[in-house]
Coordinates of C-alpha atoms and ligand atoms in Angstrom, one line a residue:
M272 CA 0.0 0.0 0.0
N273 CA 3.0 2.2 -0.6
D274 CA 1.9 5.0 -2.8
A275 CA 1.1 8.7 -3.0
A276 CA -2.5 8.2 -2.0
F277 CA -1.5 6.5 1.2
D278 CA 1.1 9.1 1.9
A279 CA -1.6 11.8 1.6
L280 CA -3.8 9.9 4.1
L281 CA -1.0 9.4 6.6
H282 CA -0.1 13.1 6.4
R283 CA -3.6 14.2 6.9
F284 CA -4.1 11.8 9.9
A285 CA -1.0 13.1 11.7
E286 CA -2.0 16.6 11.0
H287 CA -5.6 16.1 12.1
H288 CA -5.0 13.9 15.2
G289 CA -1.5 15.0 16.3
T290 CA -0.3 11.4 16.3
P291 CA 0.6 8.9 13.5
A292 CA -1.9 6.3 12.2
S293 CA -1.2 2.8 13.3
F294 CA -2.9 0.8 10.6
A295 CA -3.9 1.1 7.0
V296 CA -6.8 -0.6 5.1
R297 CA -7.6 -0.9 1.4
A298 CA -10.8 -2.4 0.0
P299 CA -11.4 -2.4 -3.8
G300 CA -14.5 -1.6 -5.8
R301 CA -15.6 -4.1 -8.4
V302 CA -17.0 -4.5 -11.8
N303 CA -19.5 -7.2 -12.5
L304 CA -18.7 -9.0 -15.7
I305 CA -22.0 -11.0 -15.8
G306 CA -24.7 -12.1 -13.4
E307 CA -26.7 -8.9 -12.9
H308 CA -29.4 -8.8 -10.2
T309 CA -28.9 -12.6 -9.6
D310 CA -27.1 -12.4 -6.2
Y311 CA -30.2 -11.5 -4.1
N312 CA -32.0 -14.3 -5.8
G313 CA -29.3 -16.7 -4.5
L314 CA -28.0 -17.2 -8.0
P315 CA -24.3 -16.8 -9.2
V316 CA -22.4 -13.8 -10.3
L317 CA -19.0 -13.2 -12.0
P318 CA -17.4 -10.0 -10.8
M319 CA -13.7 -8.9 -10.5
A320 CA -12.1 -6.6 -8.0
I321 CA -10.7 -3.4 -9.6
D322 CA -7.6 -1.3 -8.9
R323 CA -9.7 1.5 -7.4
G324 CA -11.4 1.5 -4.1
V325 CA -11.5 2.9 -0.6
R326 CA -8.4 3.5 1.6
M327 CA -8.3 4.3 5.2
V328 CA -5.6 4.9 7.8
G329 CA -6.5 4.8 11.5
R330 CA -5.6 4.5 15.1
R331 CA -7.7 2.9 18.0
R332 CA -9.1 5.2 20.7
D333 CA -9.5 4.6 24.4
D334 CA -13.2 5.3 24.3
D335 CA -16.2 4.1 22.2
V336 CA -16.2 7.0 19.7
V337 CA -15.7 6.6 16.0
R338 CA -14.4 9.8 14.3
L339 CA -14.3 10.0 10.5
S340 CA -12.8 12.5 8.2
N341 CA -11.9 12.2 4.5
L342 CA -9.7 13.6 1.9
G343 CA -12.6 14.4 -0.4
S344 CA -15.5 16.8 0.0
F345 CA -17.5 14.7 2.5
G346 CA -17.8 16.3 5.9
D347 CA -16.4 14.9 9.2
R348 CA -18.6 12.5 11.2
E349 CA -18.5 11.2 14.7
F350 CA -20.7 8.6 16.4
T351 CA -20.6 6.2 19.4
L352 CA -20.6 2.4 19.5
V353 CA -24.0 1.9 21.2
D354 CA -26.9 -0.4 20.4
P355 CA -28.6 0.5 18.2
I356 CA -26.6 3.0 16.2
T357 CA -29.0 5.5 14.8
P358 CA -28.5 6.2 11.1
Y359 CA -27.7 9.7 9.7
A360 CA -30.0 11.1 7.1
A361 CA -30.5 8.8 4.0
G362 CA -27.5 9.0 1.6
D363 CA -25.0 10.2 4.3
W364 CA -21.6 8.6 3.7
G365 CA -21.2 8.0 7.4
N366 CA -24.1 5.5 7.3
Y367 CA -21.8 3.0 5.5
V368 CA -19.4 3.1 8.4
K369 CA -22.3 2.8 10.9
A370 CA -23.6 -0.1 8.9
A371 CA -20.3 -2.0 9.4
A372 CA -20.1 -1.1 13.1
Q373 CA -23.7 -2.2 13.9
G374 CA -23.4 -5.3 11.7
L375 CA -20.2 -6.4 13.4
R376 CA -21.5 -5.8 16.9
K377 CA -24.6 -7.9 16.1
E378 CA -22.7 -10.8 14.5
L379 CA -19.9 -10.8 17.2
G380 CA -22.4 -10.6 20.0
G381 CA -20.3 -8.0 21.8
G382 CA -16.7 -7.1 22.0
L383 CA -16.5 -4.4 19.4
D384 CA -16.5 -1.5 22.0
R385 CA -13.4 0.4 21.2
G386 CA -13.6 3.5 19.0
V387 CA -11.3 4.6 16.2
D388 CA -10.0 7.7 14.4
L389 CA -10.1 7.2 10.7
V390 CA -9.1 9.2 7.6
V391 CA -10.8 7.9 4.5
A392 CA -10.1 8.4 0.7
G393 CA -11.8 6.8 -2.3
D394 CA -11.2 6.8 -6.0
V395 CA -14.3 4.9 -7.1
P396 CA -16.8 7.4 -8.4
D397 CA -20.0 7.1 -6.3
G398 CA -23.3 6.3 -7.9
A399 CA -21.4 4.7 -10.8
G400 CA -22.3 1.0 -10.2
L401 CA -18.7 0.2 -9.2
S402 CA -19.6 -0.5 -5.6
S403 CA -18.0 2.4 -3.8
S404 CA -20.4 1.9 -1.0
S405 CA -19.6 -1.7 -0.3
A406 CA -15.9 -0.9 -0.5
L407 CA -16.5 1.6 2.2
V408 CA -18.4 -0.9 4.3
V409 CA -15.7 -3.5 3.9
A410 CA -12.9 -1.1 4.7
S411 CA -14.8 0.2 7.7
A412 CA -15.4 -3.3 9.0
L413 CA -11.7 -4.2 8.7
A414 CA -10.7 -0.9 10.4
L415 CA -13.0 -1.5 13.3
L416 CA -11.8 -5.0 13.7
A417 CA -8.2 -3.9 13.6
A418 CA -8.9 -1.3 16.3
N419 CA -10.4 -3.9 18.5
D420 CA -7.8 -6.6 17.8
I421 CA -10.4 -9.0 16.5
D422 CA -9.6 -11.4 13.7
V423 CA -12.5 -12.6 11.6
P424 CA -11.8 -14.8 8.5
Y425 CA -12.7 -13.0 5.3
P426 CA -15.3 -15.7 4.2
D427 CA -17.2 -15.1 7.4
L428 CA -17.1 -11.3 6.8
A429 CA -18.4 -12.0 3.2
D430 CA -21.3 -13.7 4.9
W431 CA -21.9 -11.0 7.5
L432 CA -21.4 -7.7 5.6
P433 CA -24.2 -7.9 3.1
R434 CA -26.6 -8.2 6.0
A435 CA -24.8 -5.3 7.7
E436 CA -25.1 -3.1 4.6
Q437 CA -28.9 -3.5 4.5
Y438 CA -28.7 -1.0 7.4
V439 CA -28.7 1.7 4.6
G440 CA -32.1 0.5 3.3
T441 CA -31.1 -1.3 0.2
L442 CA -32.2 -5.0 0.0
S443 CA -29.0 -5.8 -1.9
G444 CA -27.3 -9.2 -2.3
G445 CA -23.8 -10.3 -1.3
M446 CA -21.8 -9.8 -4.5
D447 CA -20.1 -6.5 -3.7
Q448 CA -18.7 -7.3 -0.3
T449 CA -17.6 -10.8 -1.3
I450 CA -15.6 -9.7 -4.3
S451 CA -14.1 -6.7 -2.4
L452 CA -12.9 -9.2 0.3
L453 CA -11.9 -12.2 -1.8
G454 CA -10.9 -10.9 -5.2
Q455 CA -7.5 -11.9 -6.6
A456 CA -5.2 -10.2 -9.1
G457 CA -5.6 -11.3 -12.6
H458 CA -8.9 -13.1 -11.9
A459 CA -12.6 -12.8 -11.9
L460 CA -14.5 -14.6 -9.1
R461 CA -17.5 -16.8 -9.6
I462 CA -19.6 -16.5 -6.5
D463 CA -22.4 -18.8 -5.4
F464 CA -24.5 -17.9 -2.5
R465 CA -26.3 -20.9 -1.2
P466 CA -24.0 -21.8 0.4
L467 CA -21.4 -19.0 -0.1
R468 CA -18.6 -20.4 -2.3
Q469 CA -16.1 -18.8 -4.7
R470 CA -14.1 -20.1 -7.7
L471 CA -11.3 -18.1 -9.3
V472 CA -11.6 -17.6 -13.0
P473 CA -8.4 -16.5 -14.8
L474 CA -8.9 -13.7 -17.3
P475 CA -7.5 -13.8 -20.8
E476 CA -4.3 -11.6 -20.8
D477 CA -4.8 -10.3 -24.3
Y478 CA -8.2 -8.8 -23.5
V479 CA -9.0 -5.8 -21.3
F480 CA -12.2 -4.7 -19.5
V481 CA -12.8 -0.9 -19.9
V482 CA -15.5 0.9 -17.8
A483 CA -17.2 4.0 -19.0
N484 CA -19.4 6.1 -16.8
S485 CA -22.7 7.3 -18.3
L486 CA -22.5 10.3 -15.9
V487 CA -26.1 9.4 -14.9
H488 CA -25.9 9.2 -11.2
A489 CA -27.6 6.1 -9.9
D490 CA -28.4 7.4 -6.5
K491 CA -28.3 4.5 -4.0
S492 CA -30.4 6.4 -1.5
G493 CA -33.1 7.8 -3.8
A494 CA -35.1 6.7 -6.8
A495 CA -32.6 4.0 -7.8
R496 CA -32.9 2.4 -4.4
A497 CA -36.7 2.3 -4.7
A498 CA -36.4 0.8 -8.2
Y499 CA -33.8 -1.7 -6.9
N500 CA -35.9 -2.8 -3.9
Q501 CA -38.9 -3.2 -6.2
R502 CA -37.0 -5.7 -8.4
V503 CA -36.1 -7.7 -5.2
L504 CA -39.8 -7.9 -4.3
E505 CA -40.8 -8.8 -7.8
C506 CA -38.3 -11.7 -7.8
R507 CA -39.5 -13.0 -4.4
L508 CA -43.1 -12.9 -5.7
A509 CA -42.0 -14.6 -8.9
A510 CA -40.5 -17.4 -6.8
Q511 CA -43.8 -17.9 -5.0
V512 CA -45.7 -18.1 -8.2
A513 CA -43.2 -20.4 -9.9
A514 CA -43.1 -22.8 -6.9
H515 CA -46.9 -23.0 -6.9
L516 CA -47.3 -23.5 -10.6
L517 CA -44.6 -26.2 -10.7
Q518 CA -46.2 -27.8 -7.6
L519 CA -42.8 -27.9 -5.8
D520 CA -42.8 -29.8 -2.6
T521 CA -39.7 -28.4 -0.9
A522 CA -38.1 -29.3 2.5
R523 CA -38.1 -25.6 3.5
P524 CA -40.3 -22.8 2.4
V525 CA -39.4 -21.2 -1.0
E526 CA -38.1 -17.7 -0.7
L527 CA -35.8 -17.0 -3.7
L528 CA -35.7 -18.0 -7.3
A529 CA -32.7 -20.1 -6.4
D530 CA -35.0 -22.3 -4.3
V531 CA -37.0 -23.0 -7.4
F532 CA -34.0 -23.4 -9.6
A533 CA -32.5 -26.0 -7.2
E534 CA -35.5 -28.3 -7.5
L535 CA -35.2 -28.8 -11.3
A536 CA -32.9 -30.6 -13.7
P537 CA -31.4 -28.6 -16.6
P538 CA -32.5 -26.9 -18.7
R539 CA -34.0 -25.2 -15.7
A540 CA -34.6 -21.6 -16.9
A541 CA -36.5 -22.8 -19.9
A542 CA -38.6 -25.2 -17.8
I543 CA -39.6 -22.6 -15.2
V544 CA -40.2 -19.8 -17.7
A545 CA -42.3 -22.0 -19.9
R546 CA -44.5 -23.0 -17.0
M547 CA -44.9 -19.4 -15.9
E548 CA -45.6 -18.2 -19.5
A549 CA -48.6 -20.6 -19.6
S550 CA -50.3 -18.8 -16.6
V551 CA -48.7 -15.5 -15.8
P552 CA -49.8 -12.5 -17.9
P553 CA -46.9 -10.6 -19.4
R554 CA -47.7 -7.3 -17.6
A555 CA -47.4 -5.8 -14.2
L556 CA -49.8 -7.6 -11.8
T557 CA -51.6 -6.4 -8.7
F558 CA -50.8 -8.1 -5.4
G559 CA -54.3 -9.7 -5.4
E560 CA -53.7 -11.2 -8.9
I561 CA -50.4 -12.6 -7.7
A562 CA -52.1 -14.2 -4.6
L563 CA -54.7 -15.8 -6.9
L564 CA -51.9 -17.2 -9.1
C565 CA -50.5 -18.8 -5.8
D566 CA -54.0 -20.0 -4.9
T567 CA -54.0 -18.0 -1.7
D568 CA -55.1 -14.7 -0.3
P569 CA -53.0 -11.5 -0.1
A570 CA -52.8 -11.6 3.7
E571 CA -51.3 -15.1 3.7
L572 CA -48.9 -14.3 0.8
R573 CA -47.6 -11.3 2.7
R574 CA -46.7 -13.5 5.7
R575 CA -44.3 -15.6 3.6
P576 CA -40.5 -15.2 4.0
G577 CA -39.2 -12.0 2.6
L578 CA -42.6 -10.6 1.7
E579 CA -43.3 -8.7 4.9
R580 CA -42.3 -5.4 3.1
A581 CA -44.5 -6.0 0.0
D582 CA -46.7 -3.1 -0.8
E583 CA -50.2 -4.5 -1.4
T584 CA -51.1 -1.5 -3.6
G585 CA -48.1 -2.0 -5.8
R586 CA -47.8 -3.6 -9.2
Y587 CA -45.3 -6.3 -10.0
A588 CA -43.9 -7.5 -13.3
L589 CA -43.1 -11.1 -12.6
L590 CA -42.7 -12.9 -15.9
A591 CA -40.1 -10.6 -17.4
R592 CA -38.1 -10.3 -14.2
A593 CA -38.0 -14.1 -13.7
R594 CA -37.0 -14.5 -17.4
H595 CA -34.0 -12.2 -16.8
V596 CA -32.8 -13.7 -13.6
L597 CA -33.2 -17.4 -14.5
Y598 CA -31.5 -17.1 -17.9
E599 CA -28.9 -14.8 -16.5
A600 CA -27.9 -17.5 -14.0
E601 CA -27.3 -19.9 -17.0
R602 CA -25.4 -17.2 -18.8
V603 CA -23.0 -16.9 -15.8
D604 CA -22.3 -20.7 -16.1
D605 CA -21.7 -20.5 -19.8
A606 CA -19.6 -17.3 -19.6
E607 CA -17.4 -18.8 -16.9
Q608 CA -16.9 -21.9 -19.0
A609 CA -16.1 -19.8 -22.0
L610 CA -13.4 -17.9 -20.1
L611 CA -11.9 -21.1 -18.8
E612 CA -11.8 -22.4 -22.4
G613 CA -10.5 -19.2 -23.9
A614 CA -13.7 -19.0 -26.0
V615 CA -13.8 -15.2 -26.1
D616 CA -16.6 -15.1 -28.7
R617 CA -18.9 -17.1 -26.5
F618 CA -18.1 -15.0 -23.5
A619 CA -18.9 -11.9 -25.6
W620 CA -22.1 -13.4 -26.8
N621 CA -23.3 -14.0 -23.2
A622 CA -22.3 -10.5 -22.2
R623 CA -24.3 -9.0 -25.0
A624 CA -27.3 -11.2 -24.2
S625 CA -27.0 -10.1 -20.6
H626 CA -27.2 -6.5 -21.5
A627 CA -30.2 -7.0 -23.8
S628 CA -32.0 -8.8 -21.0
C629 CA -31.2 -6.2 -18.4
R630 CA -32.7 -3.6 -20.8
D631 CA -35.7 -5.5 -22.0
N632 CA -36.7 -7.9 -19.2
Y633 CA -35.3 -6.2 -16.1
E634 CA -35.8 -2.6 -17.4
I635 CA -32.7 -1.2 -15.6
S636 CA -31.0 0.5 -18.6
C637 CA -31.4 4.1 -19.7
P638 CA -30.8 6.0 -23.0
E639 CA -27.3 7.1 -22.0
L640 CA -26.2 3.5 -21.2
E641 CA -27.7 2.4 -24.5
E642 CA -25.7 5.1 -26.3
L643 CA -22.5 4.1 -24.5
V644 CA -23.0 0.4 -25.4
A645 CA -23.6 1.3 -29.0
I646 CA -20.5 3.5 -29.2
A647 CA -18.3 0.9 -27.5
E648 CA -19.4 -1.8 -29.8
A649 CA -18.9 0.4 -32.8
S650 CA -15.4 1.3 -31.5
G651 CA -14.0 -2.2 -31.4
A652 CA -15.4 -3.8 -28.2
E653 CA -16.4 -7.4 -28.6
A654 CA -19.2 -6.8 -26.1
A655 CA -20.4 -4.0 -23.9
R656 CA -23.0 -4.1 -21.1
L657 CA -24.3 -2.1 -18.2
T658 CA -22.7 -3.2 -14.9
G659 CA -24.0 -3.1 -11.4
A660 CA -27.5 -2.1 -10.4
G661 CA -28.2 -0.1 -13.5
F662 CA -30.5 3.0 -13.8
G663 CA -27.3 4.9 -14.8
G664 CA -23.8 4.3 -13.7
C665 CA -21.3 2.5 -15.9
I666 CA -20.9 0.1 -18.8
V667 CA -18.1 -2.4 -19.0
A668 CA -16.7 -3.2 -22.4
F669 CA -14.6 -6.2 -23.3
V670 CA -11.9 -5.4 -25.9
P671 CA -8.7 -6.9 -27.3
R672 CA -5.7 -5.3 -25.6
D673 CA -4.5 -3.7 -28.9
G674 CA -8.0 -2.1 -29.4
V675 CA -8.1 -0.1 -26.1
A676 CA -6.8 3.1 -27.6
A677 CA -9.4 3.0 -30.4
L678 CA -12.2 2.2 -27.9
L679 CA -11.2 5.2 -25.7
A680 CA -11.0 7.5 -28.7
G681 CA -14.5 6.4 -29.8
L682 CA -16.0 7.0 -26.3
D683 CA -14.2 10.3 -26.0
G684 CA -15.2 11.6 -29.4
H685 CA -18.8 10.4 -29.5
Y686 CA -19.9 10.5 -25.8
Y687 CA -17.7 12.6 -23.6
A688 CA -16.8 15.5 -26.0
R689 CA -20.6 16.3 -26.3
R690 CA -20.8 16.4 -22.5
G691 CA -17.8 18.7 -22.1
V692 CA -15.6 16.1 -20.5
R693 CA -12.0 16.6 -21.8
G694 CA -8.3 16.2 -20.9
E695 CA -7.5 14.7 -17.5
A696 CA -11.1 14.5 -16.5
L697 CA -11.5 11.7 -19.0
D698 CA -9.4 9.4 -16.9
R699 CA -12.0 9.6 -14.1
V700 CA -14.9 8.7 -16.3
R701 CA -13.6 5.9 -18.5
F702 CA -10.6 3.7 -17.9
P703 CA -9.2 0.2 -18.5
L704 CA -9.3 -2.0 -15.4
Q705 CA -6.7 -4.2 -13.8
P706 CA -8.3 -7.3 -12.1
A707 CA -7.1 -6.5 -8.6
A708 CA -6.6 -8.2 -5.3
G709 CA -9.1 -8.1 -2.5
A710 CA -9.0 -6.1 0.7
E711 CA -6.0 -5.9 3.0
V712 CA -5.0 -4.5 6.4
V713 CA -1.5 -3.5 7.2
Q714 CA -0.2 -2.6 10.7
L715 CA 2.1 0.4 10.4
Ligands
GLA212 C1 -25.9 -3.7 -6.6 C2 -26.0 -4.6 -5.4 C3 -25.5 -6.0 -5.7 C4 -26.1 -6.5 -7.0 C5 -26.0 -5.5 -8.1 C6 -26.7 -6.0 -9.4 O1 -24.5 -3.5 -6.9 O2 -25.3 -4.0 -4.3 O3 -25.8 -6.8 -4.6 O4 -27.5 -6.9 -6.7 O5 -26.5 -4.3 -7.7 O6 -26.2 -7.1 -9.9

């Protein structure tokens, strides 16, 4: 962690606190290659950790106060390690640190009582779908553990921190925290969730992943959060309907589409979708209509696992969402195999199909992301797709190493020039990625 960014943090810490920092933490952001909106359905993803993320330096305190400052424009924060820790206003950066603190205290059942002084810096643009928020949660958790001399194996943290991050009100899955903790240089990571397992997938050296930011801010605490949580509910409702239509007799109650998937033999997506197509109208349904499809009443449906928050006055598009998630899970398998076999065309085919399904079935794209994908593909990318939650944020493009310059020139000329982004500012909005290592803590 020896670089100019850390030097700046160390300098600021000493200046601010009058004493040197005693440890440093780094947690990377990520780009998801394929497997979008599958994680909270218990189905696999294929992200890689990137060479940008959150860095912190810190020193333990003798009391139970957590003091935060940062090198960017976010203001200082201070809170106490009590139960429960009350959140700041929605969208406040300090909530991600509070999420880690509260989550760890819960999982550890006590013992995380010592406060810490932290100085934080990040170089993942926020609201860009590159997981700046989970990198902050992961880094905060590691810093709090370091300050309390507690050692938790990373796989356990990968299990705990997604639950911890739900403190901020997003019903997200476990991809971002897991890849930030367990990523490895030069590799993507296939992650399965039930149970949590990871498999390293080497990436072809003669290809590069380039991200390009649409500059449409996908605000995790505003409209994008509501749209995201709506997709989570739609999928849970789709799982109830599919399980009923397929007359599944499962050992434990069905909650996620993964529970339905697990009951069938391949080709699973086609079988489930075909059964749903026969009975589920291809439009947004009322809660009452969905209950009828499950042969029950709305009150009983709402009592099922994960549906306590369902809004009975809402409308839910089940068929299209299930179609996306189920086929996307199969695309992850095929894309992983393609990478292992060096079949770049097949990987690219899956990535393009993923994007089309995110746009048409999951409805998480926007005109700017479509424009970027078209420009990237016209500028030499084998494939380009939105990455992360969508509703704005970034695309990721897959391009031969010797085509990177042409791709960047295409993006600059056709997308960024029109939006007044030039010169050095370009390096902050579109850049080639190095598949990076996961989080680390260093005692200084
Ligand atoms: C966000 C969430 C993840 C995942 C992606 C979509 O990044 O935090 O858990 O659901 O969206 O694939």
